């Protein structure tokens, strides 16, 4: 890729560049002054709050090199030795310290105990300071790991600080966006500074920056054009907003993309694309588990930009994409049942009957649920209303 995104360009280099995390920085500094043997630091907290950045700052400030391990390295003991050994040897040559970073341990799956065990023993034996980052360090699977780490929590950054940072970036980029729009972006980001900076960059390149805060449902494109944009061209920032204009739930888009990856990609590209899909899954699980909707950003980013970046070169020619039939049917069916359940629940609450009974009597209830004034009274959502108008069950 050519030019770095603003989020990358303005990534903190020194402790003083880290904003809105006073307590965490203090705690980290004092830990670094007297590190306790056999313990690592775990920087944990929501996305875009400075975890990875802090790890790099630590290395930079102590004039050390950063040495990054990922979840898959940990799974493979042999490979791990292969990577770590040269790292140990290098030290004598350059005489430079090292900081070992295991970024985003959330990616290690629960089933794959080996990786986590390996990480724990690595922490216990490492002569280099180790930093781990995680979104959810309180996940059950980390109960053993938690005993070998010093917890440093990063918080969501408050919107005023986010707004300040955005204003500084705009000044450096010699761009201007109205204060109200900045406030809106800052609030919308819910403490995720990366998301805010990304939105800011997109807004700054729009003819009318205030459009960033409106949901552009009117500019709908179909799923086939969306797939063409993802599979054929170079990855670009506009892709991050692509699904906003596709009138289809993200789950369904995922199935279409999954179905059609092999139609465009092969070999290494194929593997990379599937790797992106697995990342989508990771975030999807986090979203459901933590009810943290902000993660949707990552889900869509991996699905659009991520899949687009799996290719080596742009793709020419026409590809006829297939409809993901079987799984799509299963999924749609689940959706239908889910919708029916939420409607039944609202109804049951309203008329004080049990939910089960409401479901059982659904065909009858439906007859008057069709009336708009009833729908309004029950507070049915757009999707629920749509369900009632379409389905004949
Ligand atoms: N506390 C902060 N101070 C200054 N800039 C920040 C801070 N947090 C995030 N940023 C900005 O957001 C970008 C992304 O931050 P970073 O990669 O550190 O997030 P993270 O906490 O590691 O998120 P994730 O959980 O998604 O990995 C940085 O490059 C920087 O531009
Ligand atoms: Mg990170």
XYZ file of N, CA and C in Angstrom, residues 16-178:
489
model
N 4.401 10.452 25.924
C 3.658 11.708 25.960
C 2.648 11.825 24.817
N 2.797 10.978 23.794
C 1.830 11.005 22.685
C 0.571 10.212 23.013
N 0.657 9.365 24.026
C -0.505 8.542 24.384
C -1.510 9.401 25.142
N -2.709 9.475 24.613
C -3.706 10.397 25.179
C -4.809 9.677 25.932
N -5.269 10.337 26.978
C -6.447 9.850 27.675
C -6.267 8.547 28.446
N -5.008 8.168 28.672
C -4.767 6.906 29.377
C -3.774 7.119 30.506
N -3.931 8.219 31.222
C -2.973 8.588 32.258
C -2.626 7.479 33.232
N -3.667 6.860 33.788
C -3.445 5.815 34.791
C -2.658 4.642 34.233
N -3.064 4.205 33.047
C -2.416 3.050 32.428
C -0.948 3.338 32.164
N -0.667 4.528 31.651
C 0.713 4.882 31.340
C 1.556 4.908 32.613
N 0.994 5.468 33.665
C 1.694 5.527 34.938
C 2.023 4.124 35.450
N 1.021 3.264 35.414
C 1.173 1.900 35.902
C 2.237 1.152 35.099
N 2.185 1.366 33.805
C 3.133 0.708 32.919
C 4.557 1.179 33.196
N 4.707 2.472 33.369
C 6.037 3.032 33.624
C 6.637 2.474 34.901
N 5.804 2.402 35.950
C 6.373 1.922 37.206
C 6.676 0.425 37.124
N 5.906 -0.289 36.337
C 6.217 -1.710 36.160
C 7.549 -1.878 35.434
N 7.774 -1.022 34.450
C 9.004 -1.134 33.664
C 10.232 -0.784 34.491
N 10.048 0.063 35.490
C 11.172 0.437 36.350
C 11.650 -0.751 37.165
N 10.681 -1.481 37.744
C 11.100 -2.729 38.378
C 10.218 -3.893 37.921
N 10.627 -4.437 36.792
C 9.851 -5.546 36.247
C 9.963 -6.769 37.154
N 8.868 -7.475 37.356
C 8.985 -8.680 38.171
C 9.204 -9.876 37.245
N 10.247 -10.617 37.571
C 10.639 -11.775 36.757
C 9.459 -12.744 36.603
N 9.328 -13.282 35.421
C 8.295 -14.284 35.211
C 6.915 -13.711 34.979
N 6.858 -12.398 34.867
C 5.550 -11.799 34.601
C 5.577 -10.939 33.344
N 4.453 -10.954 32.640
C 4.330 -10.093 31.473
C 3.318 -8.997 31.785
N 3.288 -8.008 30.905
C 2.264 -6.984 31.040
C 1.116 -7.326 30.098
N -0.087 -7.224 30.603
C -1.227 -7.412 29.711
C -1.961 -6.087 29.555
N -1.855 -5.500 28.374
C -2.611 -4.283 28.081
C -3.957 -4.729 27.543
N -5.010 -4.391 28.268
C -6.306 -4.864 27.812
C -7.333 -3.750 27.792
N -8.306 -3.875 26.932
C -9.339 -2.862 26.811
C -9.934 -2.842 25.416
N -10.904 -1.961 25.196
C -11.607 -1.943 23.917
C -10.717 -1.534 22.742
N -11.162 -1.790 21.540
C -10.373 -1.487 20.355
C -10.089 0.011 20.186
N -8.960 0.278 19.553
C -8.637 1.651 19.200
C -8.365 2.566 20.366
N -7.873 2.015 21.466
C -7.617 2.847 22.638
C -6.125 2.979 22.949
N -5.288 2.301 22.172
C -3.849 2.506 22.308
C -3.028 1.328 22.804
N -3.602 0.128 22.782
C -2.858 -1.029 23.294
C -1.607 -1.331 22.457
N -1.824 -1.555 21.186
C -0.688 -1.860 20.318
C 0.280 -0.681 20.291
N -0.284 0.514 20.238
C 0.570 1.707 20.216
C 1.459 1.768 21.456
N 0.873 1.498 22.619
C 1.649 1.546 23.855
C 2.806 0.554 23.832
N 2.558 -0.611 23.301
C 3.624 -1.616 23.231
C 4.791 -1.074 22.407
N 4.464 -0.429 21.294
C 5.523 0.134 20.454
C 6.226 1.305 21.137
N 5.464 2.058 21.892
C 6.061 3.165 22.636
C 7.069 2.643 23.659
N 6.682 1.581 24.354
C 7.588 0.993 25.347
C 8.914 0.617 24.694
N 8.826 -0.049 23.557
C 10.042 -0.460 22.862
C 10.849 0.765 22.438
N 10.167 1.714 21.872
C 10.837 2.915 21.379
C 11.533 3.682 22.498
N 10.820 3.832 23.603
C 11.373 4.619 24.702
C 12.538 3.905 25.385
N 12.567 2.586 25.305
C 13.693 1.885 25.938
C 14.729 1.480 24.885
N 14.650 2.090 23.727
C 15.572 1.830 22.619
C 15.707 0.345 22.332
N 14.584 -0.331 22.393
C 14.609 -1.767 22.130
C 13.909 -2.059 20.806
N 14.226 -3.228 20.268
C 13.497 -3.640 19.080
C 12.237 -4.342 19.530
N 11.225 -4.264 18.695
C 10.015 -4.987 19.054
C 10.015 -6.301 18.296
N 9.592 -7.317 18.976
C 9.583 -8.631 18.372
C 8.192 -9.202 18.517
N 7.500 -9.326 17.391
C 6.090 -9.627 17.469
C 5.779 -11.092 17.180
N 5.020 -11.696 18.084
C 4.574 -13.067 17.870
C 3.071 -13.049 17.684
N 2.565 -13.899 16.822
C 1.108 -13.955 16.721
C 0.578 -15.311 17.167
N -0.727 -15.407 17.198
C -1.369 -16.609 17.726
C -0.883 -17.874 17.029
N -0.679 -17.782 15.732
C -0.306 -19.019 15.041
C 1.148 -19.399 15.334
N 1.996 -18.421 15.598
C 3.372 -18.751 16.001
C 3.365 -19.583 17.280
N 2.453 -19.239 18.168
C 2.405 -19.901 19.468
C 1.937 -21.342 19.362
N 1.201 -21.609 18.320
C 0.677 -22.952 18.157
C 1.775 -23.926 17.730
N 2.800 -23.362 17.112
C 3.810 -24.207 16.492
C 5.119 -24.085 17.256
N 5.355 -25.083 18.120
C 6.518 -25.020 19.006
C 7.825 -24.907 18.237
N 7.919 -25.701 17.196
C 9.155 -25.718 16.437
C 9.429 -24.357 15.813
N 8.393 -23.830 15.235
C 8.510 -22.537 14.567
C 8.872 -21.463 15.587
N 8.314 -21.624 16.755
C 8.559 -20.658 17.813
C 10.047 -20.604 18.150
N 10.641 -21.788 18.306
C 12.073 -21.849 18.576
C 12.867 -21.237 17.438
N 12.390 -21.567 16.259
C 13.059 -21.083 15.071
C 13.078 -19.552 15.028
N 11.978 -18.978 15.485
C 11.888 -17.518 15.447
C 12.628 -16.884 16.614
N 12.458 -17.495 17.771
C 13.022 -16.877 18.976
C 14.535 -16.997 19.056
N 15.048 -18.113 18.529
C 16.481 -18.336 18.666
C 17.301 -17.253 17.973
N 17.029 -17.013 16.709
C 17.783 -15.931 16.072
C 17.612 -14.613 16.806
N 16.460 -14.431 17.385
C 16.215 -13.190 18.125
C 17.165 -13.074 19.301
N 17.406 -14.198 19.959
C 18.313 -14.185 21.112
C 19.736 -13.935 20.641
N 20.073 -14.521 19.524
C 21.443 -14.385 19.035
C 21.738 -12.971 18.552
N 20.719 -12.397 17.940
C 20.885 -11.054 17.405
C 21.331 -10.064 18.466
N 20.893 -10.332 19.661
C 21.144 -9.379 20.739
C 22.623 -9.075 20.901
N 23.433 -10.151 20.846
C 24.855 -9.964 21.064
C 25.477 -9.122 19.950
N 24.880 -9.167 18.783
C 25.439 -8.407 17.670
C 25.117 -6.913 17.770
N 23.830 -6.627 17.918
C 23.433 -5.217 17.880
C 23.455 -4.583 19.261
N 23.462 -5.453 20.263
C 23.423 -4.975 21.638
C 22.186 -4.133 21.941
N 21.151 -4.440 21.231
C 19.920 -3.708 21.426
C 18.950 -4.583 22.202
N 18.222 -3.984 23.109
C 17.264 -4.750 23.883
C 16.095 -5.206 23.026
N 15.258 -6.045 23.607
C 14.091 -6.502 22.877
C 12.860 -6.467 23.752
N 11.748 -6.189 23.105
C 10.463 -6.307 23.765
C 9.653 -7.298 22.942
N 9.154 -8.328 23.610
C 8.346 -9.300 22.867
C 6.877 -8.933 22.994
N 6.245 -8.797 21.842
C 4.836 -8.412 21.835
C 3.973 -9.555 21.290
N 3.005 -9.955 22.084
C 2.008 -10.901 21.581
C 0.703 -10.118 21.461
N 0.435 -9.687 20.244
C -0.682 -8.767 20.021
C -1.971 -9.557 19.815
N -3.040 -9.055 20.404
C -4.379 -9.610 20.202
C -4.484 -11.098 20.530
N -4.211 -11.433 21.777
C -4.294 -12.841 22.170
C -5.717 -13.389 22.105
N -6.691 -12.492 21.994
C -8.079 -12.961 21.855
C -8.198 -13.959 20.698
N -7.292 -13.819 19.743
C -7.332 -14.674 18.559
C -6.997 -16.124 18.846
N -6.354 -16.393 19.971
C -6.047 -17.786 20.295
C -7.338 -18.474 20.702
N -7.631 -19.580 20.055
C -8.925 -20.195 20.334
C -8.862 -21.056 21.584
N -10.011 -21.201 22.170
C -10.130 -21.926 23.418
C -9.750 -23.388 23.266
N -10.149 -23.926 22.134
C -9.859 -25.344 21.869
C -8.369 -25.592 21.784
N -7.690 -24.571 21.304
C -6.276 -24.715 21.068
C -5.501 -24.361 22.332
N -5.607 -25.220 23.339
C -4.961 -24.951 24.626
C -3.453 -24.798 24.464
N -2.897 -25.576 23.537
C -1.446 -25.594 23.359
C -0.839 -24.213 23.260
N -1.463 -23.382 22.454
C -0.943 -22.032 22.234
C -0.875 -21.225 23.509
N -1.927 -21.328 24.299
C -1.964 -20.568 25.553
C -0.947 -21.096 26.555
N -0.844 -22.428 26.635
C 0.145 -23.021 27.538
C 1.550 -22.581 27.150
N 1.778 -22.607 25.848
C 3.092 -22.207 25.347
C 3.384 -20.753 25.723
N 2.378 -19.935 25.596
C 2.536 -18.524 25.943
C 2.896 -18.358 27.419
N 2.218 -19.120 28.270
C 2.493 -19.018 29.703
C 3.917 -19.443 30.024
N 4.363 -20.529 29.407
C 5.723 -20.963 29.734
C 6.750 -20.004 29.144
N 6.390 -19.399 28.047
C 7.271 -18.400 27.449
C 7.429 -17.198 28.383
N 6.319 -16.793 28.960
C 6.344 -15.662 29.895
C 7.232 -15.990 31.091
N 7.085 -17.214 31.575
C 7.839 -17.592 32.761
C 9.335 -17.654 32.512
N 9.722 -17.993 31.285
C 11.149 -18.181 31.032
C 11.820 -17.009 30.319
N 11.039 -16.121 29.763
C 11.632 -15.084 28.918
C 12.521 -14.124 29.697
N 13.659 -13.797 29.084
C 14.521 -12.819 29.731
C 14.249 -11.421 29.175
N 13.380 -11.362 28.197
C 12.975 -10.055 27.673
C 11.634 -9.654 28.268
N 11.405 -8.368 28.392
C 10.065 -7.949 28.808
C 9.034 -8.362 27.769
N 7.899 -8.842 28.229
C 6.856 -9.261 27.295
C 5.581 -8.464 27.504
N 4.973 -8.107 26.404
C 3.707 -7.388 26.457
C 2.653 -8.165 25.676
N 1.517 -8.325 26.316
C 0.408 -9.013 25.665
C -0.717 -8.006 25.502
N -1.411 -8.041 24.402
C -2.595 -7.184 24.321
C -3.837 -8.038 24.110
N -4.922 -7.586 24.679
C -6.181 -8.329 24.558
C -7.347 -7.366 24.677
N -8.420 -7.670 24.001
C -9.648 -6.903 24.197
C -10.340 -7.352 25.471
N -10.446 -8.657 25.604
C -11.193 -9.176 26.746
C -10.344 -10.142 27.552
N -9.562 -9.587 28.474
C -8.661 -10.428 29.271
C -9.447 -11.250 30.294
N -10.720 -10.885 30.508
C -11.523 -11.604 31.509
C -12.215 -12.825 30.927
N -11.958 -13.099 29.682
C -12.497 -14.311 29.084
C -12.011 -15.522 29.876
N -12.890 -16.484 30.022
C -12.607 -17.682 30.808
C -11.312 -18.356 30.371
N -11.066 -18.360 29.070
C -9.902 -19.087 28.575
C -8.576 -18.504 29.070
N -8.614 -17.274 29.558
C -7.379 -16.650 30.034
C -7.158 -16.800 31.538
N -7.936 -17.641 32.205
C -7.842 -17.687 33.667
C -6.433 -18.066 34.140
N -5.769 -18.983 33.436
C -4.402 -19.344 33.824
C -3.429 -18.227 33.457
N -3.618 -17.707 32.271
C -2.726 -16.650 31.786
C -2.738 -15.443 32.726
N -3.902 -15.144 33.254
C -4.027 -13.967 34.118
C -3.092 -14.006 35.325
N -2.732 -15.246 35.739
C -1.857 -15.355 36.905
C -0.420 -14.949 36.587
N -0.072 -14.951 35.329
C 1.313 -14.634 34.967
C 1.457 -13.248 34.357
N 0.426 -12.445 34.507
C 0.524 -11.098 33.940
C 0.179 -10.015 34.955
N 0.704 -8.844 34.647
C 0.348 -7.641 35.384
C -0.694 -6.930 34.519
N -1.883 -6.741 35.088
C -2.944 -6.167 34.264
C -2.858 -4.646 34.180
N -2.895 -4.146 32.986
C -2.967 -2.699 32.786
C -4.163 -2.417 31.876
N -5.156 -1.753 32.434
C -6.384 -1.561 31.675
C -6.415 -0.238 30.919
N -6.792 -0.310 29.646
C -6.997 0.917 28.876
C -8.483 1.172 28.748
N -8.828 2.451 28.845
C -10.249 2.783 28.829
C -10.664 3.331 27.468
N -11.974 3.344 27.249
C -12.485 4.063 26.092
C -12.108 5.524 26.263
N -11.700 6.143 25.197
C -11.241 7.530 25.304
C -12.445 8.469 25.221
N -12.490 9.455 26.121
C -13.700 10.279 26.154
C -13.777 11.185 24.927
N -14.996 11.531 24.553
C -15.177 12.142 23.234
C -14.520 13.513 23.111
N -14.356 14.191 24.241
C -13.707 15.503 24.149
C -12.240 15.359 23.747
N -11.581 14.380 24.371
C -10.193 14.116 24.004
C -10.116 13.706 22.536
N -11.056 12.856 22.132
C -11.067 12.422 20.729
C -11.219 13.623 19.803
N -12.090 14.525 20.185
C -12.306 15.704 19.354
C -11.044 16.569 19.265
N -10.368 16.707 20.406
C -9.115 17.465 20.410
C -8.107 16.863 19.447
N -7.965 15.540 19.537
C -6.983 14.870 18.685
C -7.344 15.051 17.207
N -8.634 14.939 16.901
C -9.063 15.118 15.515
C -8.749 16.527 15.021
N -8.964 17.500 15.896
C -8.699 18.884 15.512
C -7.213 19.091 15.211
N -6.368 18.483 16.047
C -4.920 18.598 15.808
C -4.519 17.971 14.483
N -5.097 16.804 14.213
C -4.751 16.132 12.956
C -5.160 17.003 11.759
N -6.366 17.541 11.829
C -6.833 18.389 10.731
C -5.900 19.579 10.520
N -5.438 20.140 11.628
C -4.550 21.287 11.507
C -3.270 20.877 10.789
N -2.724 19.735 11.195
C -1.493 19.275 10.553
C -1.712 18.920 9.079
N -2.890 18.446 8.771
C -3.193 18.083 7.381
C -3.695 19.289 6.583
N -3.787 20.424 7.248
C -4.288 21.651 6.618
C -5.673 21.448 6.006
N -6.548 20.826 6.782
C -7.933 20.636 6.334
C -8.859 21.233 7.377
N -10.071 21.475 6.946
C -11.030 22.022 7.899
C -12.361 21.273 7.848
N -12.860 20.942 9.013
C -14.206 20.376 9.110
C -14.893 21.060 10.287
N -16.138 21.370 10.120
C -16.877 22.068 11.171
C -16.888 21.334 12.512
